[in-house]
mmCIF file of C-alpha atoms in Angstrom:
data_model
loop_
_atom_site.group_PDB
_atom_site.id
_atom_site.type_symbol
_atom_site.label_atom_id
_atom_site.label_comp_id
_atom_site.label_asym_id
_atom_site.label_seq_id
_atom_site.Cartn_x
_atom_site.Cartn_y
_atom_site.Cartn_z
ATOM 1 C CA MET V 700 -2.986 23.843 -9.702
ATOM 2 C CA PRO V 701 -0.709 23.942 -12.803
ATOM 3 C CA ILE V 702 -0.679 21.013 -15.203
ATOM 4 C CA PRO V 703 2.295 20.238 -17.577
ATOM 5 C CA PRO V 704 1.005 20.859 -21.137
ATOM 6 C CA GLU V 705 2.182 17.425 -21.856
ATOM 7 C CA VAL V 706 -0.594 15.937 -19.796
ATOM 8 C CA THR V 707 -3.653 15.699 -22.189
ATOM 9 C CA GLY V 708 -5.991 13.700 -20.261
ATOM 10 C CA GLU V 709 -5.908 10.933 -22.812
ATOM 11 C CA GLU V 710 -3.726 8.896 -20.553
ATOM 12 C CA ILE V 711 -6.735 8.178 -18.360
ATOM 13 C CA ASP V 712 -7.914 4.684 -17.977
ATOM 14 C CA PRO V 713 -10.819 3.945 -20.680
ATOM 15 C CA ASP V 714 -13.186 3.151 -17.961
ATOM 16 C CA VAL V 715 -12.789 6.333 -16.227
ATOM 17 C CA ARG V 716 -12.997 8.321 -19.598
ATOM 18 C CA GLN V 717 -16.238 6.490 -20.270
ATOM 19 C CA GLU V 718 -17.633 7.724 -16.904
ATOM 20 C CA LEU V 719 -16.459 11.363 -17.690
ATOM 21 C CA MET V 720 -18.322 11.335 -20.916
ATOM 22 C CA SER V 721 -21.352 12.479 -19.003
ATOM 23 C CA LEU V 722 -19.724 15.790 -18.608
ATOM 24 C CA PRO V 723 -19.416 18.826 -21.029
ATOM 25 C CA LYS V 724 -16.336 18.004 -23.113
ATOM 26 C CA GLY V 725 -14.198 20.957 -21.822
ATOM 27 C CA LEU V 726 -14.979 20.022 -18.325
ATOM 28 C CA ALA V 727 -14.359 16.337 -18.904
ATOM 29 C CA GLU V 728 -10.900 17.221 -20.270
ATOM 30 C CA ASP V 729 -10.044 19.181 -17.078
ATOM 31 C CA VAL V 730 -11.100 16.443 -14.746
ATOM 32 C CA SER V 731 -9.116 14.025 -16.832
ATOM 33 C CA ARG V 732 -5.955 15.728 -16.567
ATOM 34 C CA ASN V 733 -6.307 16.309 -12.951
ATOM 35 C CA LEU V 734 -6.972 12.690 -12.289
ATOM 36 C CA VAL V 735 -3.901 11.964 -14.523
ATOM 37 C CA MET V 736 -1.868 14.071 -12.178
ATOM 38 C CA VAL V 737 -3.263 12.139 -9.143
ATOM 39 C CA ALA V 738 -2.298 8.924 -10.605
ATOM 40 C CA GLN V 739 1.170 9.987 -11.429
ATOM 41 C CA LEU V 740 2.099 11.640 -8.135
ATOM 42 C CA ILE V 741 0.320 9.498 -5.644
ATOM 43 C CA ASP V 742 3.304 7.549 -4.750
ATOM 44 C CA GLU V 743 6.033 9.940 -4.954
ATOM 45 C CA ASP V 744 4.225 12.985 -3.805
ATOM 46 C CA PRO V 745 0.964 12.174 -2.067
ATOM 47 C CA GLU V 746 0.187 15.736 -0.799
ATOM 48 C CA LYS V 747 0.651 17.158 -4.418
ATOM 49 C CA ALA V 748 -1.768 14.321 -5.563
ATOM 50 C CA TYR V 749 -4.176 15.202 -3.016
ATOM 51 C CA GLY V 750 -4.276 18.769 -4.051
ATOM 52 C CA TYR V 751 -5.235 17.888 -7.751
ATOM 53 C CA SER V 752 -7.777 15.373 -6.377
ATOM 54 C CA ARG V 753 -9.489 18.112 -4.702
ATOM 55 C CA VAL V 754 -9.521 20.158 -7.957
ATOM 56 C CA ALA V 755 -11.198 17.222 -9.737
ATOM 57 C CA LEU V 756 -13.726 16.850 -6.816
ATOM 58 C CA ARG V 757 -14.800 20.262 -7.073
ATOM 59 C CA LEU V 758 -15.340 20.051 -10.933
ATOM 60 C CA ALA V 759 -17.011 16.810 -10.729
ATOM 61 C CA SER V 760 -18.246 15.459 -7.335
ATOM 62 C CA ARG V 761 -20.903 13.276 -8.849
ATOM 63 C CA VAL V 762 -18.813 11.111 -10.709
ATOM 64 C CA ALA V 763 -17.823 7.896 -9.010
ATOM 65 C CA ALA V 764 -14.173 7.623 -10.445
ATOM 66 C CA VAL V 765 -13.495 11.067 -9.166
ATOM 67 C CA ARG V 766 -14.623 10.244 -5.684
ATOM 68 C CA GLU V 767 -12.698 6.987 -5.721
ATOM 69 C CA ALA V 768 -9.529 9.026 -6.808
ATOM 70 C CA ALA V 769 -10.144 11.525 -4.062
ATOM 71 C CA GLY V 770 -10.394 8.675 -1.546
ATOM 72 C CA PHE V 771 -7.241 7.246 -2.547
ATOM 73 C CA ALA V 772 -5.322 10.536 -2.384
ATOM 74 C CA ALA V 773 -6.668 11.100 1.157
ATOM 75 C CA TYR V 774 -5.755 7.712 2.121
ATOM 76 C CA ALA V 775 -2.242 8.102 0.845
ATOM 77 C CA THR V 776 -1.779 11.364 3.053
ATOM 78 C CA GLN V 777 -3.420 9.391 5.987
ATOM 79 C CA LYS V 778 -6.672 11.482 6.048
ATOM 80 C CA TYR V 779 -8.580 8.392 6.807
ATOM 81 C CA SER V 780 -11.950 9.955 7.782
ATOM 82 C CA GLU V 781 -11.956 11.906 4.525
ATOM 83 C CA ALA V 782 -10.885 8.840 2.515
ATOM 84 C CA LEU V 783 -13.638 6.788 4.065
ATOM 85 C CA ALA V 784 -16.175 9.255 3.079
ATOM 86 C CA GLU V 785 -15.187 9.524 -0.378
ATOM 87 C CA PHE V 786 -14.990 5.659 -0.850
ATOM 88 C CA ARG V 787 -18.393 5.404 0.616
ATOM 89 C CA ALA V 788 -19.613 7.876 -1.728
ATOM 90 C CA ALA V 789 -17.964 6.171 -4.788
ATOM 91 C CA ARG V 790 -19.477 2.898 -3.532
ATOM 92 C CA ARG V 791 -22.912 4.316 -3.504
ATOM 93 C CA MET V 792 -22.577 5.637 -7.081
ATOM 94 C CA SER V 793 -20.935 2.549 -8.694
ATOM 95 C CA GLY V 794 -22.731 -0.199 -6.653
ATOM 96 C CA GLY V 795 -19.323 -2.179 -6.675
ATOM 97 C CA VAL V 796 -17.604 -3.961 -3.715
ATOM 98 C CA GLU V 797 -14.038 -3.492 -4.900
ATOM 99 C CA LEU V 798 -13.392 -0.650 -2.377
ATOM 100 C CA TRP V 799 -14.283 -2.864 0.686
ATOM 101 C CA PRO V 800 -10.854 -3.872 1.826
ATOM 102 C CA VAL V 801 -9.544 -0.260 1.749
ATOM 103 C CA MET V 802 -12.578 1.023 3.446
ATOM 104 C CA ALA V 803 -11.917 -1.544 6.220
ATOM 105 C CA ASP V 804 -8.309 -0.443 6.242
ATOM 106 C CA CYS V 805 -9.555 3.338 6.847
ATOM 107 C CA GLU V 806 -11.339 1.900 10.019
ATOM 108 C CA ARG V 807 -7.963 0.603 11.219
ATOM 109 C CA GLY V 808 -6.474 4.017 10.426
ATOM 110 C CA LEU V 809 -9.029 5.676 12.557
ATOM 111 C CA GLY V 810 -8.285 3.359 15.446
ATOM 112 C CA ARG V 811 -11.236 1.134 14.878
ATOM 113 C CA PRO V 812 -9.748 -2.406 14.296
ATOM 114 C CA GLU V 813 -12.888 -3.959 15.794
ATOM 115 C CA ARG V 814 -14.913 -2.381 12.741
ATOM 116 C CA ALA V 815 -12.442 -3.612 10.197
ATOM 117 C CA LEU V 816 -12.796 -7.242 11.490
ATOM 118 C CA ALA V 817 -16.496 -6.817 11.408
ATOM 119 C CA MET V 818 -16.412 -5.829 7.631
ATOM 120 C CA ALA V 819 -14.064 -8.804 6.994
ATOM 121 C CA GLY V 820 -17.024 -11.001 8.068
ATOM 122 C CA GLU V 821 -19.643 -9.316 5.763
ATOM 123 C CA PRO V 822 -21.246 -10.744 2.891
ATOM 124 C CA GLU V 823 -19.538 -8.206 0.489
ATOM 125 C CA VAL V 824 -16.029 -10.168 1.032
ATOM 126 C CA GLN V 825 -17.500 -13.051 -0.954
ATOM 127 C CA LYS V 826 -18.185 -10.940 -4.008
ATOM 128 C CA LEU V 827 -14.429 -9.598 -4.021
ATOM 129 C CA ASP V 828 -12.118 -11.229 -6.619
ATOM 130 C CA LYS V 829 -9.308 -13.307 -5.492
ATOM 131 C CA ALA V 830 -6.973 -10.176 -5.245
ATOM 132 C CA GLY V 831 -9.684 -8.387 -3.175
ATOM 133 C CA GLN V 832 -10.211 -11.250 -0.883
ATOM 134 C CA VAL V 833 -6.355 -11.479 -0.064
ATOM 135 C CA GLU V 834 -6.398 -7.773 0.542
ATOM 136 C CA MET V 835 -9.162 -8.255 2.789
ATOM 137 C CA ARG V 836 -7.333 -10.958 4.768
ATOM 138 C CA LEU V 837 -4.227 -8.502 5.064
ATOM 139 C CA VAL V 838 -6.398 -5.952 6.756
ATOM 140 C CA ALA V 839 -8.018 -8.289 9.067
ATOM 141 C CA ALA V 840 -4.747 -9.629 10.211
ATOM 142 C CA GLY V 841 -3.415 -6.114 10.577
ATOM 143 C CA ALA V 842 -6.574 -5.509 12.708
ATOM 144 C CA ARG V 843 -5.865 -8.495 14.791
ATOM 145 C CA ARG V 844 -2.215 -7.135 15.498
ATOM 146 C CA ASP V 845 -3.851 -3.631 16.278
ATOM 147 C CA MET V 846 -5.530 -5.333 18.994
ATOM 148 C CA GLY V 847 -2.512 -7.336 20.361
ATOM 149 C CA GLN V 848 -3.786 -10.649 19.014
ATOM 150 C CA LEU V 849 -0.498 -11.851 17.239
ATOM 151 C CA ASP V 850 -1.382 -15.669 17.143
ATOM 152 C CA ALA V 851 -4.868 -14.728 15.581
ATOM 153 C CA ALA V 852 -3.198 -12.511 12.930
ATOM 154 C CA ILE V 853 -0.826 -15.545 12.063
ATOM 155 C CA VAL V 854 -3.869 -17.875 11.774
ATOM 156 C CA THR V 855 -5.677 -15.243 9.479
ATOM 157 C CA LEU V 856 -3.006 -15.183 7.128
ATOM 158 C CA GLN V 857 -2.596 -18.973 6.770
ATOM 159 C CA SER V 858 -4.583 -19.617 3.652
ATOM 160 C CA PRO V 859 -4.368 -21.618 0.337
ATOM 161 C CA GLU V 860 -3.088 -18.533 -1.214
ATOM 162 C CA LEU V 861 -0.240 -18.362 1.185
ATOM 163 C CA ALA V 862 0.672 -22.008 0.914
ATOM 164 C CA SER V 863 0.539 -21.815 -3.006
ATOM 165 C CA GLY V 864 3.861 -21.823 -4.943
ATOM 166 C CA ALA V 865 2.112 -19.534 -7.592
ATOM 167 C CA VAL V 866 3.050 -16.092 -7.874
ATOM 168 C CA HIS V 867 0.454 -13.338 -8.139
ATOM 169 C CA PRO V 868 0.750 -9.636 -7.819
ATOM 170 C CA TRP V 869 -0.376 -9.792 -4.097
ATOM 171 C CA THR V 870 1.985 -12.859 -3.369
ATOM 172 C CA ALA V 871 4.938 -10.928 -2.030
ATOM 173 C CA ARG V 872 2.926 -8.708 0.280
ATOM 174 C CA LEU V 873 0.987 -11.716 1.633
ATOM 175 C CA ARG V 874 4.204 -13.591 2.415
ATOM 176 C CA TYR V 875 5.898 -10.608 3.783
ATOM 177 C CA ALA V 876 2.873 -9.726 6.217
ATOM 178 C CA TYR V 877 3.020 -13.529 7.368
ATOM 179 C CA ALA V 878 6.787 -13.219 7.911
ATOM 180 C CA ASP V 879 6.322 -10.025 9.864
ATOM 181 C CA ALA V 880 3.668 -11.453 11.924
ATOM 182 C CA LEU V 881 5.823 -14.510 12.944
ATOM 183 C CA LEU V 882 8.753 -12.102 13.837
ATOM 184 C CA ALA V 883 6.683 -10.037 16.122
ATOM 185 C CA ALA V 884 5.627 -13.187 17.780
ATOM 186 C CA GLY V 885 9.290 -14.325 18.371
ATOM 187 C CA ARG V 886 9.421 -16.928 15.702
ATOM 188 C CA GLU V 887 12.401 -15.743 14.201
ATOM 189 C CA GLN V 888 13.679 -18.532 11.946
ATOM 190 C CA GLU V 889 10.175 -19.252 10.471
ATOM 191 C CA ALA V 890 10.142 -15.492 9.766
ATOM 192 C CA ARG V 891 13.428 -15.444 7.927
ATOM 193 C CA ASP V 892 12.159 -18.367 5.724
ATOM 194 C CA TRP V 893 9.054 -16.311 4.744
ATOM 195 C CA PHE V 894 10.975 -13.112 4.236
ATOM 196 C CA GLY V 895 12.900 -15.095 1.880
ATOM 197 C CA LYS V 896 9.953 -16.506 0.120
ATOM 198 C CA ALA V 897 8.437 -12.973 -0.092
ATOM 199 C CA LEU V 898 11.737 -11.802 -1.679
ATOM 200 C CA GLU V 899 11.404 -14.575 -4.456
ATOM 201 C CA ALA V 900 7.965 -13.174 -5.232
ATOM 202 C CA ASP V 901 8.817 -9.449 -5.171
ATOM 203 C CA LYS V 902 9.898 -8.776 -8.742
ATOM 204 C CA ASP V 903 8.764 -5.037 -8.430
ATOM 205 C CA GLY V 904 10.297 -4.364 -5.006
ATOM 206 C CA ALA V 905 6.866 -3.662 -3.569
ATOM 207 C CA THR V 906 8.309 -4.802 0.022
ATOM 208 C CA ASP V 907 11.528 -4.253 1.895
ATOM 209 C CA ALA V 908 12.074 -8.062 2.428
ATOM 210 C CA SER V 909 15.731 -7.802 1.479
ATOM 211 C CA ASP V 910 16.312 -5.289 4.064
ATOM 212 C CA ARG V 911 14.635 -7.336 6.567
ATOM 213 C CA LEU V 912 16.499 -10.285 5.667
ATOM 214 C CA ALA V 913 19.725 -8.753 5.971
ATOM 215 C CA GLU V 914 18.813 -7.295 9.434
ATOM 216 C CA LEU V 915 17.929 -10.834 10.547
ATOM 217 C CA ASP V 916 21.292 -11.989 9.394
ATOM 218 C CA GLY V 917 23.158 -9.168 11.160
ATOM 219 C CA ILE V 918 24.172 -7.292 7.979
ATOM 220 C CA GLU V 919 24.316 -3.348 8.577
ATOM 221 C CA PHE V 920 24.276 -0.841 5.815
ATOM 222 C CA VAL V 921 26.647 2.118 6.737
ATOM 223 C CA ASP V 922 27.876 4.974 4.956
ATOM 224 C CA ALA V 923 31.274 4.666 3.355
ATOM 225 C CA PHE V 924 32.199 8.039 4.563
ATOM 226 C CA ASP V 925 31.457 9.541 7.936
ATOM 227 C CA ASP V 926 31.714 13.150 9.456
ATOM 228 C CA SER V 927 34.870 12.546 11.096
ATOM 229 C CA ASP V 928 36.319 11.569 7.782
ATOM 230 C CA GLU V 929 35.223 14.521 5.853
ATOM 231 C CA ASP V 930 36.555 16.752 8.635
ATOM 232 C CA SER V 931 39.889 15.199 8.766
ATOM 233 C CA GLY V 932 40.065 14.964 4.831
ATOM 234 C CA GLU V 933 41.070 11.349 5.370
ATOM 235 C CA GLU V 934 39.815 8.746 2.605
ATOM 236 C CA THR V 935 38.317 5.650 3.303
ATOM 237 C CA ASP V 936 38.811 2.462 1.370
ATOM 238 C CA GLY V 937 36.113 0.981 -0.806
ATOM 239 C CA GLY V 938 34.525 2.133 -4.153
ATOM 240 C CA GLY V 939 30.786 2.875 -4.010
ATOM 241 C CA ASP V 940 28.135 4.651 -1.873
ATOM 242 C CA GLY V 941 28.332 2.225 0.998
ATOM 243 C CA GLU V 942 29.685 -1.017 2.388
ATOM 244 C CA LEU V 943 28.368 -3.876 3.990
ATOM 245 C CA ASP V 944 29.389 -4.962 7.654
ATOM 246 C CA ARG V 945 28.448 -8.122 8.860
ATOM 247 C CA GLU V 946 28.243 -8.766 12.533
ATOM 248 C CA ASP V 947 28.634 -12.435 13.721
ATOM 249 C CA ARG V 948 25.741 -13.381 16.010
ATOM 250 C CA ASP V 949 25.994 -15.823 18.691
ATOM 251 C CA LYS V 950 23.119 -18.190 18.056
ATOM 252 C CA GLY V 951 23.904 -20.229 20.945
#
């Protein structure tokens, strides 16, 4: 697969570069450039990222970082069985536990939520850092929901991290998951409050909490121009790409 000439491989994480030093220089450079492409594309074009990950895997399958990248690319394209196999291989090579939550989420993706729950109770969870433990809690709550256990999912998410007023990289997602579980359980006002708290913590737009709040408030986003206006040549009022319509909702 073609790689833009401006991608040199030097952009790679220093820890990954260190791992690749076991390879011949030219091969290490080729692998690095493919891994950079994976990192750059995995969010916007996961299928392309997957393609580059397969090239890196073909070149250096015995490097843990390569297996991990291949796992995340497969995960991003919902190839959960393949992702799980790559994560297991990476874990065997590195000896770390960082991949434990995403491995459990792969079990969910494969329709095995009970295995994800079992993993949430394993000793490996205690070895995770705080971010990893929160991630594991999110996966466990998702598994509970997969099994139709809404109340248990809500309880699973109730934790000191949820109650804390401090904002961490995972705070918005944790609050959002809690709000979503509350809404699924029919606790709309509580859900609205927590979507609001999620939005307060979501500085990077990692969730669609603002859209969920608007939905609960009865705000509907519509196009400023519809097909009938285009066909008739009529102009619509308003400047911009869209307008807000607020529908009054009878709370009584």
